Amino acid sequence: MSRPPTFVPPSCAVSRALSTSRGAFAVLDARPSGVVRGTALLLPGYTGSKEDFIALLEPLAEAGYRTVAVDGRGQYETEGSADQSAYEQGELARDVLAQAAAVGGPLHLVGHSLGGQIARAAVLLDASPFSTFTLMSSGPAQISPAQQQRVKLLSDALTVMPMDQVWEAILAFDAPEDAEAEATEGREDLRRRWLRHNPAQLIATGRQLTTEPDRVAELASVGPLPKHVLSGERDDTWPVPLLDEMAGRLGAHRTVVRGAEHSPNTDRPLETATALARFWDQY
């Protein structure tokens, strides 16, 4: 679970609803004070939200980039359906294309973890709204066996327990140091976010994470879209050597953020923002 340093957006950002042809999505919309060099659409990962990018917004605005971070369907402050079919990958991919149309392009597309797989599906449907595509800590296919087991346990719990009880189970399951960190670093914000996630969304997208096929060859054939694989130097969801190999297969620019793990956007936000801006500056 990504742990943003705060849930309070910087002064350059506003929290608003983005109206699209597929409904309204909660976003954080951050704009530079001067000339806009480009615009980016940021998609969060499993159990995450737009706030996972909150520490990137100000440095990216200072670099001249408008950034729109989105809560997907059924995530945090965006309403969702109790019907799991609403969260099929194709449906979520079409949501992304509707978001892109509403923001206005061309856009730099960034997807973290699950968000990367959804973004990939959107690009494979229609790459025309996007000027670049960054996969952030998002691998070629299904997540690692250990993480598959964690997602299965969570999905099983969500079918029989209310969200508040599942939250308590998550805290008990985490390592003691993780629970202590949550207690001292915005635990109530994380709990509030968790309670607003739609359980049907978590079950459906969890299933996607554990069954996603390798679509790297399909993505590699989408040209001339520039591609970027960014990750931390350690990752227990997709091993870093697997991400290295994927970048090679894609012919993608590769960035490894030192000192970061699965969420470089929260682990090392300044370094991550710098890497994104440098990549976007080329296009």
PDB file of C-alpha atoms in Angstrom:
ATOM      1  CA  MET A   1       0.000   0.000   0.000  1.00  0.00           C
ATOM      2  CA  SER A   2       1.440   3.345  -1.050  1.00  0.00           C
ATOM      3  CA  ARG A   3       1.746   5.836   1.804  1.00  0.00           C
ATOM      4  CA  PRO A   4       1.671   9.424   0.537  1.00  0.00           C
ATOM      5  CA  PRO A   5       3.386  11.906   2.870  1.00  0.00           C
ATOM      6  CA  THR A   6       0.175  13.947   3.082  1.00  0.00           C
ATOM      7  CA  PHE A   7      -3.365  14.038   1.733  1.00  0.00           C
ATOM      8  CA  VAL A   8      -3.276  17.856   1.503  1.00  0.00           C
ATOM      9  CA  PRO A   9      -2.538  19.016  -2.049  1.00  0.00           C
ATOM     10  CA  PRO A  10       0.100  21.702  -2.654  1.00  0.00           C
ATOM     11  CA  SER A  11      -0.952  25.250  -3.519  1.00  0.00           C
ATOM     12  CA  CYS A  12      -0.421  24.613  -7.232  1.00  0.00           C
ATOM     13  CA  ALA A  13      -3.122  21.918  -7.249  1.00  0.00           C
ATOM     14  CA  VAL A  14      -6.888  21.880  -6.957  1.00  0.00           C
ATOM     15  CA  SER A  15      -9.096  18.941  -6.062  1.00  0.00           C
ATOM     16  CA  ARG A  16     -12.002  18.728  -8.476  1.00  0.00           C
ATOM     17  CA  ALA A  17     -14.272  16.482 -10.494  1.00  0.00           C
ATOM     18  CA  LEU A  18     -13.244  15.796 -14.086  1.00  0.00           C
ATOM     19  CA  SER A  19     -16.386  15.433 -16.222  1.00  0.00           C
ATOM     20  CA  THR A  20     -16.012  12.887 -19.024  1.00  0.00           C
ATOM     21  CA  SER A  21     -18.178  10.951 -21.448  1.00  0.00           C
ATOM     22  CA  ARG A  22     -17.995   8.039 -19.006  1.00  0.00           C
ATOM     23  CA  GLY A  23     -18.851   9.939 -15.839  1.00  0.00           C
ATOM     24  CA  ALA A  24     -17.054  12.126 -13.320  1.00  0.00           C
ATOM     25  CA  PHE A  25     -13.663  11.237 -11.837  1.00  0.00           C
ATOM     26  CA  ALA A  26     -12.041  12.827  -8.795  1.00  0.00           C
ATOM     27  CA  VAL A  27      -8.703  14.407  -9.721  1.00  0.00           C
ATOM     28  CA  LEU A  28      -5.902  16.553  -8.411  1.00  0.00           C
ATOM     29  CA  ASP A  29      -5.119  19.086 -11.132  1.00  0.00           C
ATOM     30  CA  ALA A  30      -1.766  20.854 -10.678  1.00  0.00           C
ATOM     31  CA  ARG A  31      -0.640  23.657 -12.973  1.00  0.00           C
ATOM     32  CA  PRO A  32       2.610  25.586 -13.411  1.00  0.00           C
ATOM     33  CA  SER A  33       2.597  29.292 -12.628  1.00  0.00           C
ATOM     34  CA  GLY A  34       4.336  30.038 -15.927  1.00  0.00           C
ATOM     35  CA  VAL A  35       4.593  28.482 -19.363  1.00  0.00           C
ATOM     36  CA  VAL A  36       3.146  24.965 -19.629  1.00  0.00           C
ATOM     37  CA  ARG A  37       5.592  22.587 -21.322  1.00  0.00           C
ATOM     38  CA  GLY A  38       3.149  19.685 -21.366  1.00  0.00           C
ATOM     39  CA  THR A  39       0.385  17.838 -19.517  1.00  0.00           C
ATOM     40  CA  ALA A  40       0.516  14.440 -17.806  1.00  0.00           C
ATOM     41  CA  LEU A  41      -2.229  12.010 -16.775  1.00  0.00           C
ATOM     42  CA  LEU A  42      -1.275   9.930 -13.699  1.00  0.00           C
ATOM     43  CA  LEU A  43      -3.015   6.639 -12.838  1.00  0.00           C
ATOM     44  CA  PRO A  44      -2.570   5.096  -9.354  1.00  0.00           C
ATOM     45  CA  GLY A  45      -2.115   1.481  -8.378  1.00  0.00           C
ATOM     46  CA  TYR A  46      -4.089  -1.172  -6.534  1.00  0.00           C
ATOM     47  CA  THR A  47      -5.521   0.120  -3.200  1.00  0.00           C
ATOM     48  CA  GLY A  48      -4.046   3.521  -4.121  1.00  0.00           C
ATOM     49  CA  SER A  49      -5.445   6.887  -5.154  1.00  0.00           C
ATOM     50  CA  LYS A  50      -4.530  10.177  -6.787  1.00  0.00           C
ATOM     51  CA  GLU A  51      -2.840  11.196  -3.509  1.00  0.00           C
ATOM     52  CA  ASP A  52      -0.071   8.685  -4.215  1.00  0.00           C
ATOM     53  CA  PHE A  53       1.272  11.289  -6.674  1.00  0.00           C
ATOM     54  CA  ILE A  54       0.805  14.265  -4.363  1.00  0.00           C
ATOM     55  CA  ALA A  55       4.520  14.744  -3.649  1.00  0.00           C
ATOM     56  CA  LEU A  56       5.252  14.856  -7.409  1.00  0.00           C
ATOM     57  CA  LEU A  57       2.815  17.656  -8.216  1.00  0.00           C
ATOM     58  CA  GLU A  58       4.815  20.667  -7.048  1.00  0.00           C
ATOM     59  CA  PRO A  59       8.205  19.666  -8.521  1.00  0.00           C
ATOM     60  CA  LEU A  60       6.544  18.758 -11.820  1.00  0.00           C
ATOM     61  CA  ALA A  61       4.722  22.104 -11.863  1.00  0.00           C
ATOM     62  CA  GLU A  62       8.039  23.840 -11.223  1.00  0.00           C
ATOM     63  CA  ALA A  63       9.447  21.925 -14.203  1.00  0.00           C
ATOM     64  CA  GLY A  64       6.624  23.347 -16.341  1.00  0.00           C
ATOM     65  CA  TYR A  65       4.223  20.409 -16.410  1.00  0.00           C
ATOM     66  CA  ARG A  66       0.524  20.343 -15.670  1.00  0.00           C
ATOM     67  CA  THR A  67      -0.345  17.054 -13.969  1.00  0.00           C
ATOM     68  CA  VAL A  68      -3.768  15.486 -13.534  1.00  0.00           C
ATOM     69  CA  ALA A  69      -3.796  12.607 -11.021  1.00  0.00           C
ATOM     70  CA  VAL A  70      -6.951  10.500 -11.135  1.00  0.00           C
ATOM     71  CA  ASP A  71      -8.980   8.288  -8.834  1.00  0.00           C
ATOM     72  CA  GLY A  72     -10.182   5.546 -11.157  1.00  0.00           C
ATOM     73  CA  ARG A  73     -13.670   4.097 -11.116  1.00  0.00           C
ATOM     74  CA  GLY A  74     -14.381   2.813  -7.588  1.00  0.00           C
ATOM     75  CA  GLN A  75     -11.161   4.250  -6.126  1.00  0.00           C
ATOM     76  CA  TYR A  76     -11.355   6.568  -3.099  1.00  0.00           C
ATOM     77  CA  GLU A  77     -13.323   9.681  -4.150  1.00  0.00           C
ATOM     78  CA  THR A  78     -14.639   8.385  -7.485  1.00  0.00           C
ATOM     79  CA  GLU A  79     -17.942   6.532  -7.316  1.00  0.00           C
ATOM     80  CA  GLY A  80     -18.121   2.942  -8.482  1.00  0.00           C
ATOM     81  CA  SER A  81     -20.537   0.107  -9.058  1.00  0.00           C
ATOM     82  CA  ALA A  82     -21.144  -2.958  -6.893  1.00  0.00           C
ATOM     83  CA  ASP A  83     -21.008  -4.994 -10.119  1.00  0.00           C
ATOM     84  CA  GLN A  84     -17.531  -6.417 -10.676  1.00  0.00           C
ATOM     85  CA  SER A  85     -18.022  -6.373 -14.446  1.00  0.00           C
ATOM     86  CA  ALA A  86     -17.787  -2.563 -14.289  1.00  0.00           C
ATOM     87  CA  TYR A  87     -14.076  -2.995 -13.523  1.00  0.00           C
ATOM     88  CA  GLU A  88     -13.096  -5.281 -16.368  1.00  0.00           C
ATOM     89  CA  GLN A  89      -9.822  -4.074 -17.805  1.00  0.00           C
ATOM     90  CA  GLY A  90     -11.394  -2.984 -21.066  1.00  0.00           C
ATOM     91  CA  GLU A  91     -13.903  -0.834 -19.202  1.00  0.00           C
ATOM     92  CA  LEU A  92     -11.159   0.814 -17.143  1.00  0.00           C
ATOM     93  CA  ALA A  93      -9.088   1.372 -20.273  1.00  0.00           C
ATOM     94  CA  ARG A  94     -12.007   3.171 -21.922  1.00  0.00           C
ATOM     95  CA  ASP A  95     -12.286   5.301 -18.780  1.00  0.00           C
ATOM     96  CA  VAL A  96      -8.670   6.370 -19.319  1.00  0.00           C
ATOM     97  CA  LEU A  97      -9.346   7.360 -22.914  1.00  0.00           C
ATOM     98  CA  ALA A  98     -12.369   9.389 -21.753  1.00  0.00           C
ATOM     99  CA  GLN A  99     -10.223  11.082 -19.101  1.00  0.00           C
ATOM    100  CA  ALA A 100      -7.596  11.891 -21.722  1.00  0.00           C
ATOM    101  CA  ALA A 101     -10.218  13.436 -23.986  1.00  0.00           C
ATOM    102  CA  ALA A 102     -11.574  15.546 -21.130  1.00  0.00           C
ATOM    103  CA  VAL A 103      -8.134  16.791 -20.067  1.00  0.00           C
ATOM    104  CA  GLY A 104      -7.056  17.480 -23.636  1.00  0.00           C
ATOM    105  CA  GLY A 105      -3.920  16.212 -25.282  1.00  0.00           C
ATOM    106  CA  PRO A 106      -1.414  15.257 -26.272  1.00  0.00           C
ATOM    107  CA  LEU A 107      -0.642  13.792 -22.858  1.00  0.00           C
ATOM    108  CA  HIS A 108       2.238  12.127 -21.090  1.00  0.00           C
ATOM    109  CA  LEU A 109       0.607   8.980 -19.667  1.00  0.00           C
ATOM    110  CA  VAL A 110       1.943   7.499 -16.408  1.00  0.00           C
ATOM    111  CA  GLY A 111       0.594   4.368 -14.733  1.00  0.00           C
ATOM    112  CA  HIS A 112       1.830   3.080 -11.383  1.00  0.00           C
ATOM    113  CA  SER A 113       1.589  -0.689 -10.775  1.00  0.00           C
ATOM    114  CA  LEU A 114      -2.029  -1.722 -11.579  1.00  0.00           C
ATOM    115  CA  GLY A 115      -2.410   1.714 -13.146  1.00  0.00           C
ATOM    116  CA  GLY A 116       0.349   0.786 -15.579  1.00  0.00           C
ATOM    117  CA  GLN A 117      -1.547  -2.288 -16.753  1.00  0.00           C
ATOM    118  CA  ILE A 118      -4.747  -0.278 -17.186  1.00  0.00           C
ATOM    119  CA  ALA A 119      -2.796   2.436 -19.022  1.00  0.00           C
ATOM    120  CA  ARG A 120      -1.231  -0.211 -21.260  1.00  0.00           C
ATOM    121  CA  ALA A 121      -4.691  -1.519 -22.147  1.00  0.00           C
ATOM    122  CA  ALA A 122      -5.757   2.039 -23.011  1.00  0.00           C
ATOM    123  CA  VAL A 123      -2.729   2.572 -25.244  1.00  0.00           C
ATOM    124  CA  LEU A 124      -3.436  -0.706 -27.029  1.00  0.00           C
ATOM    125  CA  LEU A 125      -6.986   0.491 -27.722  1.00  0.00           C
ATOM    126  CA  ASP A 126      -5.902   3.957 -28.908  1.00  0.00           C
ATOM    127  CA  ALA A 127      -2.444   5.487 -28.511  1.00  0.00           C
ATOM    128  CA  SER A 128      -3.281   8.709 -30.348  1.00  0.00           C
ATOM    129  CA  PRO A 129      -3.998  10.877 -27.238  1.00  0.00           C
ATOM    130  CA  PHE A 130      -0.547  10.199 -25.782  1.00  0.00           C
ATOM    131  CA  SER A 131       2.846  11.704 -26.525  1.00  0.00           C
ATOM    132  CA  THR A 132       4.760   9.363 -24.161  1.00  0.00           C
ATOM    133  CA  PHE A 133       3.966   6.404 -21.903  1.00  0.00           C
ATOM    134  CA  THR A 134       5.681   5.665 -18.570  1.00  0.00           C
ATOM    135  CA  LEU A 135       5.213   2.347 -16.777  1.00  0.00           C
ATOM    136  CA  MET A 136       6.066   3.020 -13.125  1.00  0.00           C
ATOM    137  CA  SER A 137       6.800  -0.152 -11.137  1.00  0.00           C
ATOM    138  CA  SER A 138       4.468  -2.041 -13.451  1.00  0.00           C
ATOM    139  CA  GLY A 139       5.576  -5.298 -14.993  1.00  0.00           C
ATOM    140  CA  PRO A 140       4.975  -7.345 -18.124  1.00  0.00           C
ATOM    141  CA  ALA A 141       2.375  -9.777 -16.786  1.00  0.00           C
ATOM    142  CA  GLN A 142       0.942 -11.049 -13.483  1.00  0.00           C
ATOM    143  CA  ILE A 143       2.415 -10.061 -10.137  1.00  0.00           C
ATOM    144  CA  SER A 144       4.901 -12.239  -8.218  1.00  0.00           C
ATOM    145  CA  PRO A 145       3.649 -15.465  -6.567  1.00  0.00           C
ATOM    146  CA  ALA A 146       4.012 -13.993  -3.071  1.00  0.00           C
ATOM    147  CA  GLN A 147       1.957 -10.949  -4.016  1.00  0.00           C
ATOM    148  CA  GLN A 148      -0.606 -13.147  -5.759  1.00  0.00           C
ATOM    149  CA  GLN A 149      -1.131 -14.903  -2.447  1.00  0.00           C
ATOM    150  CA  ARG A 150      -1.574 -11.587  -0.620  1.00  0.00           C
ATOM    151  CA  VAL A 151      -4.116 -10.390  -3.164  1.00  0.00           C
ATOM    152  CA  LYS A 152      -6.021 -13.689  -2.920  1.00  0.00           C
ATOM    153  CA  LEU A 153      -6.171 -13.400   0.872  1.00  0.00           C
ATOM    154  CA  LEU A 154      -7.448  -9.847   0.562  1.00  0.00           C
ATOM    155  CA  SER A 155     -10.059 -10.781  -2.037  1.00  0.00           C
ATOM    156  CA  ASP A 156     -11.270 -13.692   0.074  1.00  0.00           C
ATOM    157  CA  ALA A 157     -11.616 -11.398   3.083  1.00  0.00           C
ATOM    158  CA  LEU A 158     -13.523  -8.788   1.066  1.00  0.00           C
ATOM    159  CA  THR A 159     -16.169 -11.343   0.147  1.00  0.00           C
ATOM    160  CA  VAL A 160     -17.053 -12.091   3.782  1.00  0.00           C
ATOM    161  CA  MET A 161     -16.027  -9.039   5.848  1.00  0.00           C
ATOM    162  CA  PRO A 162     -16.920  -5.327   5.815  1.00  0.00           C
ATOM    163  CA  MET A 163     -14.217  -2.878   4.809  1.00  0.00           C
ATOM    164  CA  ASP A 164     -13.488  -1.696   8.353  1.00  0.00           C
ATOM    165  CA  GLN A 165     -12.825  -5.225   9.552  1.00  0.00           C
ATOM    166  CA  VAL A 166     -10.610  -5.930   6.551  1.00  0.00           C
ATOM    167  CA  TRP A 167      -8.612  -2.794   7.407  1.00  0.00           C
ATOM    168  CA  GLU A 168      -7.969  -4.082  10.907  1.00  0.00           C
ATOM    169  CA  ALA A 169      -6.905  -7.422   9.447  1.00  0.00           C
ATOM    170  CA  ILE A 170      -4.471  -5.645   7.108  1.00  0.00           C
ATOM    171  CA  LEU A 171      -2.867  -3.867  10.065  1.00  0.00           C
ATOM    172  CA  ALA A 172      -2.549  -7.137  11.960  1.00  0.00           C
ATOM    173  CA  PHE A 173      -1.041  -8.848   8.909  1.00  0.00           C
ATOM    174  CA  ASP A 174       1.548  -6.131   8.265  1.00  0.00           C
ATOM    175  CA  ALA A 175       4.963  -6.288   9.836  1.00  0.00           C
ATOM    176  CA  PRO A 176       5.122  -4.415  13.177  1.00  0.00           C
ATOM    177  CA  GLU A 177       7.319  -1.674  11.733  1.00  0.00           C
ATOM    178  CA  ASP A 178       4.764  -1.049   8.979  1.00  0.00           C
ATOM    179  CA  ALA A 179       1.943  -0.740  11.468  1.00  0.00           C
ATOM    180  CA  GLU A 180       4.027   1.631  13.572  1.00  0.00           C
ATOM    181  CA  ALA A 181       4.801   3.774  10.536  1.00  0.00           C
ATOM    182  CA  GLU A 182       1.114   4.031   9.690  1.00  0.00           C
ATOM    183  CA  ALA A 183       0.328   5.057  13.263  1.00  0.00           C
ATOM    184  CA  THR A 184       2.732   7.970  13.077  1.00  0.00           C
ATOM    185  CA  GLU A 185       2.387   8.959   9.401  1.00  0.00           C
ATOM    186  CA  GLY A 186      -1.248   9.613   8.520  1.00  0.00           C
ATOM    187  CA  ARG A 187      -2.804   6.322   9.533  1.00  0.00           C
ATOM    188  CA  GLU A 188      -6.270   7.902   9.762  1.00  0.00           C
ATOM    189  CA  ASP A 189      -5.960   9.315   6.244  1.00  0.00           C
ATOM    190  CA  LEU A 190      -5.038   5.867   4.957  1.00  0.00           C
ATOM    191  CA  ARG A 191      -7.942   4.286   6.822  1.00  0.00           C
ATOM    192  CA  ARG A 192     -10.393   6.858   5.471  1.00  0.00           C
ATOM    193  CA  ARG A 193      -9.165   6.221   1.938  1.00  0.00           C
ATOM    194  CA  TRP A 194      -9.454   2.472   2.389  1.00  0.00           C
ATOM    195  CA  LEU A 195     -13.048   2.708   3.618  1.00  0.00           C
ATOM    196  CA  ARG A 196     -14.045   4.655   0.511  1.00  0.00           C
ATOM    197  CA  HIS A 197     -12.661   2.110  -1.944  1.00  0.00           C
ATOM    198  CA  ASN A 198     -15.322  -0.024  -3.580  1.00  0.00           C
ATOM    199  CA  PRO A 199     -14.765  -3.683  -2.603  1.00  0.00           C
ATOM    200  CA  ALA A 200     -16.024  -4.874  -5.986  1.00  0.00           C
ATOM    201  CA  GLN A 201     -13.295  -2.796  -7.621  1.00  0.00           C
ATOM    202  CA  LEU A 202     -10.626  -4.300  -5.367  1.00  0.00           C
ATOM    203  CA  ILE A 203     -11.784  -7.857  -6.053  1.00  0.00           C
ATOM    204  CA  ALA A 204     -12.029  -7.360  -9.815  1.00  0.00           C
ATOM    205  CA  THR A 205      -8.712  -5.533 -10.216  1.00  0.00           C
ATOM    206  CA  GLY A 206      -7.007  -7.939  -7.837  1.00  0.00           C
ATOM    207  CA  ARG A 207      -8.045 -10.738 -10.154  1.00  0.00           C
ATOM    208  CA  GLN A 208      -6.542  -8.818 -13.072  1.00  0.00           C
ATOM    209  CA  LEU A 209      -3.226  -8.465 -11.247  1.00  0.00           C
ATOM    210  CA  THR A 210      -3.006 -12.215 -10.674  1.00  0.00           C
ATOM    211  CA  THR A 211      -3.964 -13.254 -14.223  1.00  0.00           C
ATOM    212  CA  GLU A 212      -2.608 -10.503 -16.506  1.00  0.00           C
ATOM    213  CA  PRO A 213      -0.943 -11.981 -19.608  1.00  0.00           C
ATOM    214  CA  ASP A 214       2.320 -10.733 -21.061  1.00  0.00           C
ATOM    215  CA  ARG A 215       1.391  -8.006 -23.566  1.00  0.00           C
ATOM    216  CA  VAL A 216       4.841  -6.503 -24.013  1.00  0.00           C
ATOM    217  CA  ALA A 217       5.119  -7.515 -27.662  1.00  0.00           C
ATOM    218  CA  GLU A 218       1.792  -5.806 -28.391  1.00  0.00           C
ATOM    219  CA  LEU A 219       2.933  -2.644 -26.627  1.00  0.00           C
ATOM    220  CA  ALA A 220       6.302  -2.701 -28.385  1.00  0.00           C
ATOM    221  CA  SER A 221       4.490  -2.669 -31.718  1.00  0.00           C
ATOM    222  CA  VAL A 222       2.755   0.604 -30.835  1.00  0.00           C
ATOM    223  CA  GLY A 223       4.965   3.161 -32.485  1.00  0.00           C
ATOM    224  CA  PRO A 224       6.290   5.733 -32.564  1.00  0.00           C
ATOM    225  CA  LEU A 225       5.084   6.206 -28.957  1.00  0.00           C
ATOM    226  CA  PRO A 226       8.154   6.789 -26.707  1.00  0.00           C
ATOM    227  CA  LYS A 227       8.136   4.432 -23.737  1.00  0.00           C
ATOM    228  CA  HIS A 228       9.740   4.689 -20.295  1.00  0.00           C
ATOM    229  CA  VAL A 229      10.103   2.033 -17.582  1.00  0.00           C
ATOM    230  CA  LEU A 230      10.692   3.578 -14.155  1.00  0.00           C
ATOM    231  CA  SER A 231      11.035   1.711 -10.871  1.00  0.00           C
ATOM    232  CA  GLY A 232      12.765   1.644  -7.539  1.00  0.00           C
ATOM    233  CA  GLU A 233      15.895  -0.420  -7.016  1.00  0.00           C
ATOM    234  CA  ARG A 234      13.917  -3.053  -5.090  1.00  0.00           C
ATOM    235  CA  ASP A 235      10.454  -4.399  -5.869  1.00  0.00           C
ATOM    236  CA  ASP A 236       8.649  -7.428  -4.463  1.00  0.00           C
ATOM    237  CA  THR A 237       5.687  -7.096  -6.853  1.00  0.00           C
ATOM    238  CA  TRP A 238       7.673  -7.403 -10.083  1.00  0.00           C
ATOM    239  CA  PRO A 239      11.393  -8.182  -9.589  1.00  0.00           C
ATOM    240  CA  VAL A 240      13.651  -5.421 -10.918  1.00  0.00           C
ATOM    241  CA  PRO A 241      15.491  -7.747 -13.362  1.00  0.00           C
ATOM    242  CA  LEU A 242      12.093  -8.527 -14.917  1.00  0.00           C
ATOM    243  CA  LEU A 243      11.467  -4.792 -15.338  1.00  0.00           C
ATOM    244  CA  ASP A 244      14.935  -4.410 -16.887  1.00  0.00           C
ATOM    245  CA  GLU A 245      14.126  -7.165 -19.371  1.00  0.00           C
ATOM    246  CA  MET A 246      10.747  -5.590 -20.184  1.00  0.00           C
ATOM    247  CA  ALA A 247      12.396  -2.246 -20.903  1.00  0.00           C
ATOM    248  CA  GLY A 248      14.757  -3.982 -23.313  1.00  0.00           C
ATOM    249  CA  ARG A 249      11.889  -5.705 -25.103  1.00  0.00           C
ATOM    250  CA  LEU A 250      10.081  -2.381 -25.419  1.00  0.00           C
ATOM    251  CA  GLY A 251      13.142  -0.426 -26.500  1.00  0.00           C
ATOM    252  CA  ALA A 252      12.176   1.873 -23.642  1.00  0.00           C
ATOM    253  CA  HIS A 253      14.083   4.477 -21.680  1.00  0.00           C
ATOM    254  CA  ARG A 254      14.949   2.942 -18.270  1.00  0.00           C
ATOM    255  CA  THR A 255      15.148   4.724 -14.911  1.00  0.00           C
ATOM    256  CA  VAL A 256      15.987   3.100 -11.565  1.00  0.00           C
ATOM    257  CA  VAL A 257      15.339   5.422  -8.621  1.00  0.00           C
ATOM    258  CA  ARG A 258      17.910   4.724  -5.926  1.00  0.00           C
ATOM    259  CA  GLY A 259      16.571   4.223  -2.419  1.00  0.00           C
ATOM    260  CA  ALA A 260      13.050   3.505  -3.672  1.00  0.00           C
ATOM    261  CA  GLU A 261      11.000   0.320  -3.662  1.00  0.00           C
ATOM    262  CA  HIS A 262       7.605  -0.391  -5.287  1.00  0.00           C
ATOM    263  CA  SER A 263       6.392   3.211  -4.953  1.00  0.00           C
ATOM    264  CA  PRO A 264       9.152   5.597  -6.075  1.00  0.00           C
ATOM    265  CA  ASN A 265       6.460   8.277  -6.308  1.00  0.00           C
ATOM    266  CA  THR A 266       6.168   8.234  -2.496  1.00  0.00           C
ATOM    267  CA  ASP A 267       9.570   6.778  -1.539  1.00  0.00           C
ATOM    268  CA  ARG A 268      11.699   9.264  -3.515  1.00  0.00           C
ATOM    269  CA  PRO A 269       9.324  11.829  -5.037  1.00  0.00           C
ATOM    270  CA  LEU A 270      11.860  14.524  -5.976  1.00  0.00           C
ATOM    271  CA  GLU A 271      14.093  12.053  -7.786  1.00  0.00           C
ATOM    272  CA  THR A 272      11.071  10.505  -9.477  1.00  0.00           C
ATOM    273  CA  ALA A 273       9.711  13.880 -10.598  1.00  0.00           C
ATOM    274  CA  THR A 274      13.128  14.818 -11.983  1.00  0.00           C
ATOM    275  CA  ALA A 275      13.326  11.572 -13.969  1.00  0.00           C
ATOM    276  CA  LEU A 276       9.823  12.056 -15.399  1.00  0.00           C
ATOM    277  CA  ALA A 277      10.442  15.675 -16.392  1.00  0.00           C
ATOM    278  CA  ARG A 278      13.765  14.824 -18.054  1.00  0.00           C
ATOM    279  CA  PHE A 279      12.083  12.117 -20.095  1.00  0.00           C
ATOM    280  CA  TRP A 280       9.152  14.346 -21.075  1.00  0.00           C
ATOM    281  CA  ASP A 281      11.490  17.222 -21.964  1.00  0.00           C
ATOM    282  CA  GLN A 282      12.705  15.173 -24.934  1.00  0.00           C
ATOM    283  CA  TYR A 283       9.228  15.127 -26.484  1.00  0.00           C
TER     284      TYR A 283
END
